[in-house]
Structures are given as structure tokens and as C-alpha cells.
mmCIF file of C-alpha atoms and ligand atoms in Angstrom:
data_model
loop_
_atom_site.group_PDB
_atom_site.id
_atom_site.type_symbol
_atom_site.label_atom_id
_atom_site.label_comp_id
_atom_site.label_asym_id
_atom_site.label_seq_id
_atom_site.Cartn_x
_atom_site.Cartn_y
_atom_site.Cartn_z
ATOM 1 C CA MET A 1 0.085 -0.269 0.179
ATOM 2 C CA SER A 2 1.350 3.643 -0.678
ATOM 3 C CA GLY A 3 2.146 5.913 2.078
ATOM 4 C CA HIS A 4 -1.099 8.173 0.819
ATOM 5 C CA THR A 5 -4.664 6.389 0.929
ATOM 6 C CA GLY A 6 -7.056 8.693 1.642
ATOM 7 C CA ALA A 7 -11.145 8.216 1.658
ATOM 8 C CA GLY A 8 -12.077 7.526 -1.715
ATOM 9 C CA GLU A 9 -8.390 6.473 -3.219
ATOM 10 C CA LEU A 10 -7.791 3.069 -4.429
ATOM 11 C CA ALA A 11 -5.076 0.637 -3.190
ATOM 12 C CA ARG A 12 -3.715 -2.300 -5.819
ATOM 13 C CA PHE A 13 -1.999 -5.301 -3.638
ATOM 14 C CA SER A 14 -1.694 -8.733 -4.753
ATOM 15 C CA ILE A 15 -2.306 -11.724 -2.327
ATOM 16 C CA ALA A 16 -1.659 -15.412 -2.717
ATOM 17 C CA ILE A 17 -4.010 -17.771 -2.430
ATOM 18 C CA PRO A 18 -4.270 -21.151 -3.166
ATOM 19 C CA GLU A 19 -6.108 -22.010 -6.607
ATOM 20 C CA GLU A 20 -8.974 -24.073 -5.411
ATOM 21 C CA LEU A 21 -9.600 -21.793 -2.736
ATOM 22 C CA LEU A 22 -9.727 -18.948 -5.358
ATOM 23 C CA ALA A 23 -11.781 -20.931 -7.754
ATOM 24 C CA ALA A 24 -14.796 -21.422 -5.200
ATOM 25 C CA PHE A 25 -14.209 -17.985 -4.397
ATOM 26 C CA ASP A 26 -15.033 -16.925 -8.375
ATOM 27 C CA ALA A 27 -17.341 -19.574 -8.943
ATOM 28 C CA GLN A 28 -19.561 -17.652 -5.841
ATOM 29 C CA ILE A 29 -19.422 -14.546 -7.081
ATOM 30 C CA ALA A 30 -20.390 -16.130 -10.827
ATOM 31 C CA ARG A 31 -23.445 -17.520 -9.223
ATOM 32 C CA GLY A 32 -24.600 -13.906 -8.470
ATOM 33 C CA GLY A 33 -26.718 -11.919 -6.344
ATOM 34 C CA GLY A 34 -23.586 -10.558 -4.323
ATOM 35 C CA PRO A 35 -20.394 -8.761 -4.957
ATOM 36 C CA ALA A 36 -19.990 -8.315 -8.792
ATOM 37 C CA ASN A 37 -16.051 -8.977 -8.899
ATOM 38 C CA ARG A 38 -13.364 -10.241 -6.976
ATOM 39 C CA SER A 39 -12.398 -6.669 -5.880
ATOM 40 C CA GLU A 40 -15.814 -5.395 -4.468
ATOM 41 C CA ALA A 41 -16.185 -9.263 -2.918
ATOM 42 C CA ILE A 42 -12.864 -8.704 -0.877
ATOM 43 C CA ARG A 43 -13.903 -5.093 0.105
ATOM 44 C CA ASP A 44 -16.934 -6.599 1.517
ATOM 45 C CA LEU A 45 -15.294 -9.101 3.659
ATOM 46 C CA ILE A 46 -13.018 -6.477 4.820
ATOM 47 C CA ARG A 47 -16.095 -4.121 5.876
ATOM 48 C CA ALA A 48 -17.228 -7.151 7.319
ATOM 49 C CA SER A 49 -14.618 -8.213 9.426
ATOM 50 C CA LEU A 50 -13.941 -4.537 10.749
ATOM 51 C CA VAL A 51 -17.736 -4.034 11.785
ATOM 52 C CA LYS A 52 -17.766 -7.297 13.121
ATOM 53 C CA ASP A 53 -14.046 -6.207 15.148
ATOM 54 C CA GLU A 54 -15.807 -3.026 16.317
ATOM 55 C CA LEU A 55 -18.786 -5.026 18.099
ATOM 56 C CA ARG A 56 -16.378 -6.873 19.990
ATOM 57 C CA ARG A 57 -15.769 -3.504 21.893
ATOM 58 C CA PRO A 58 -17.685 -3.569 24.656
ATOM 59 C CA ASP A 59 -19.080 -0.023 24.561
ATOM 60 C CA ALA A 60 -19.774 0.418 20.905
ATOM 61 C CA GLU A 61 -23.286 0.746 20.218
ATOM 62 C CA VAL A 62 -25.029 -1.730 18.343
ATOM 63 C CA ILE A 63 -28.354 -2.771 16.660
ATOM 64 C CA GLY A 64 -29.054 -6.506 16.696
ATOM 65 C CA SER A 65 -32.140 -9.047 16.391
ATOM 66 C CA LEU A 66 -32.338 -12.025 17.926
ATOM 67 C CA THR A 67 -34.500 -14.985 16.554
ATOM 68 C CA MET A 68 -35.498 -17.376 19.007
ATOM 69 C CA ILE A 69 -37.413 -20.877 18.454
ATOM 70 C CA TYR A 70 -38.450 -22.788 21.847
ATOM 71 C CA GLY A 71 -41.250 -25.122 22.815
ATOM 72 C CA HIS A 72 -43.160 -23.462 25.576
ATOM 73 C CA HIS A 73 -44.121 -26.590 27.015
ATOM 74 C CA THR A 74 -40.494 -26.937 28.298
ATOM 75 C CA GLY A 75 -40.514 -26.535 32.285
ATOM 76 C CA ASP A 76 -40.933 -22.863 33.123
ATOM 77 C CA LEU A 77 -39.028 -21.709 29.909
ATOM 78 C CA THR A 78 -41.876 -18.847 29.171
ATOM 79 C CA ARG A 79 -41.160 -17.426 32.395
ATOM 80 C CA ARG A 80 -37.939 -17.696 32.793
ATOM 81 C CA LEU A 81 -37.258 -15.997 29.245
ATOM 82 C CA ASP A 82 -39.738 -13.422 30.704
ATOM 83 C CA ALA A 83 -37.801 -12.557 33.726
ATOM 84 C CA VAL A 84 -34.244 -12.363 31.830
ATOM 85 C CA GLN A 85 -35.972 -9.828 29.263
ATOM 86 C CA HIS A 86 -37.177 -7.611 32.316
ATOM 87 C CA ASP A 87 -33.419 -6.867 33.266
ATOM 88 C CA TYR A 88 -32.945 -5.150 29.883
ATOM 89 C CA THR A 89 -36.287 -3.151 29.021
ATOM 90 C CA ALA A 90 -33.664 -0.237 27.610
ATOM 91 C CA GLU A 91 -32.089 -2.352 24.855
ATOM 92 C CA ILE A 92 -35.079 -4.369 24.015
ATOM 93 C CA VAL A 93 -36.389 -2.155 21.624
ATOM 94 C CA SER A 94 -39.323 -4.262 20.335
ATOM 95 C CA THR A 95 -40.700 -7.735 20.821
ATOM 96 C CA MET A 96 -42.403 -9.984 18.225
ATOM 97 C CA HIS A 97 -43.892 -13.488 19.533
ATOM 98 C CA VAL A 98 -45.545 -16.170 17.003
ATOM 99 C CA HIS A 99 -47.040 -19.163 18.342
ATOM 100 C CA LEU A 100 -46.060 -21.244 15.596
ATOM 101 C CA ASP A 101 -48.074 -24.826 16.458
ATOM 102 C CA HIS A 102 -48.970 -26.418 19.721
ATOM 103 C CA HIS A 103 -45.838 -26.433 20.822
ATOM 104 C CA ASN A 104 -43.736 -24.190 19.508
ATOM 105 C CA CYS A 105 -42.948 -20.359 19.726
ATOM 106 C CA LEU A 106 -40.731 -17.922 17.539
ATOM 107 C CA GLU A 107 -39.807 -14.703 19.103
ATOM 108 C CA ILE A 108 -37.775 -11.657 17.853
ATOM 109 C CA LEU A 109 -36.279 -9.081 19.317
ATOM 110 C CA ALA A 110 -35.039 -6.075 18.288
ATOM 111 C CA LEU A 111 -32.044 -4.861 20.067
ATOM 112 C CA ARG A 112 -30.555 -1.516 20.303
ATOM 113 C CA GLY A 113 -27.704 -0.794 22.954
ATOM 114 C CA GLN A 114 -23.873 -1.283 24.564
ATOM 115 C CA GLY A 115 -22.440 -4.229 22.271
ATOM 116 C CA SER A 116 -21.597 -5.903 25.860
ATOM 117 C CA ARG A 117 -24.965 -5.448 27.137
ATOM 118 C CA VAL A 118 -26.911 -6.797 23.939
ATOM 119 C CA TYR A 119 -24.926 -9.863 23.789
ATOM 120 C CA GLU A 120 -24.992 -10.747 27.110
ATOM 121 C CA LEU A 121 -28.996 -10.462 26.746
ATOM 122 C CA ALA A 122 -28.439 -13.117 23.873
ATOM 123 C CA ASP A 123 -25.909 -15.410 25.881
ATOM 124 C CA LYS A 124 -28.783 -15.478 28.661
ATOM 125 C CA LEU A 125 -31.771 -16.028 26.661
ATOM 126 C CA LEU A 126 -29.900 -18.539 24.140
ATOM 127 C CA GLY A 127 -28.277 -20.582 27.243
ATOM 128 C CA LEU A 128 -31.713 -21.521 28.718
ATOM 129 C CA ARG A 129 -32.888 -24.692 28.666
ATOM 130 C CA GLY A 130 -35.866 -25.405 26.005
ATOM 131 C CA VAL A 131 -34.704 -22.810 23.224
ATOM 132 C CA LYS A 132 -34.244 -24.714 20.317
ATOM 133 C CA HIS A 133 -32.780 -22.408 17.405
ATOM 134 C CA GLY A 134 -31.536 -18.823 18.427
ATOM 135 C CA GLU A 135 -29.367 -16.426 16.167
ATOM 136 C CA LEU A 136 -28.033 -12.900 16.991
ATOM 137 C CA THR A 137 -27.504 -11.065 14.269
ATOM 138 C CA CYS A 138 -25.859 -7.642 14.961
ATOM 139 C CA ALA A 139 -24.780 -4.216 12.741
ATOM 140 C CA ALA A 140 -22.970 -1.462 14.293
ATOM 141 C CA THR A 141 -24.504 2.088 14.096
ATOM 142 C CA GLU A 142 -24.118 4.203 11.504
ATOM 143 C CA GLU A 143 -20.289 5.736 12.678
ATOM 144 C CA SER A 144 -19.069 2.623 11.850
ATOM 145 C CA LEU A 145 -20.832 2.076 8.604
ATOM 146 C CA GLU A 146 -19.536 4.785 7.130
ATOM 147 C CA ARG A 147 -16.383 3.455 5.229
HETATM 148 NI NI1 NI B 1 -46.436 -18.958 21.485
#
């Protein structure tokens, strides 16, 4: 990289990569629906990595969604899920609950707050016995998305 690379200027670099890995990467790009070429794909990967790193800073402000599927007949799971959520009223912006069938519930939480609090909440909820599937998807707020 050159010494001076301000915003908007493009730097060029070469990388060494196993042929098979590159072929798989090219095939993925060729399938479409994502980045148009290698350069764009690699820029996306680097940005995603930077955002992910930023989310690990405990004071970073994040927004996210937590999706859970659970069986509401499992012990007192519903009550325990509720008890945890009542300790994070500042972080939980909105919740949606769908009764999927006789046994299963889908719950989606919209979250906003300090990364450490949001991840802590997700860990507590997803760690409860009876939660069958769960996933936290986080994005940083605008400040770190500017790059
Ligand atoms: Ni339900």
C-alpha cells in the first residue's frame, strides 16, 4: 500500500491464495446475487471483518435482532425468558411473538444498546434449556458503517 491513501483513493495489492480456494470464490461470485467481482467481494469481506471487530468493543453501540424458537411446554421456560427480558428493558426495543404450532413459539427481539449488554442478553436467553434455535444478528450503528 502506498503511504498516502485517503478516503476514496483505491490501493492495489496482490495476495497469494490456493488455486482451489480462489476457484471456489470465483464460482460463488459467478452465481450472482452478491458482489460483482473479486475486488468488490474482498472489500465486502474486509468491511464485514472491521464491523465485527468493532462490535467486540464493549462500549460500541449496536443494533441487532435476536431470533429464537422454543417449546413453551419446556418447564417454566416462558417465565424464565420473561424474567431475563425484564432486566434489559433499555436494550429491547420491540418484540414479536408468533405461536408456531401447539408446541413451538418464535420470538424476535429488536435490540439496541451497548454491545456488551446486547451480547450478554443474547447469551442468557439462548442459554436457557428449551431454546431450540437462536441467532443474534448484529450491525454497528451508522458511525462504523461509513467506511
Ligand atoms: Ni407462543
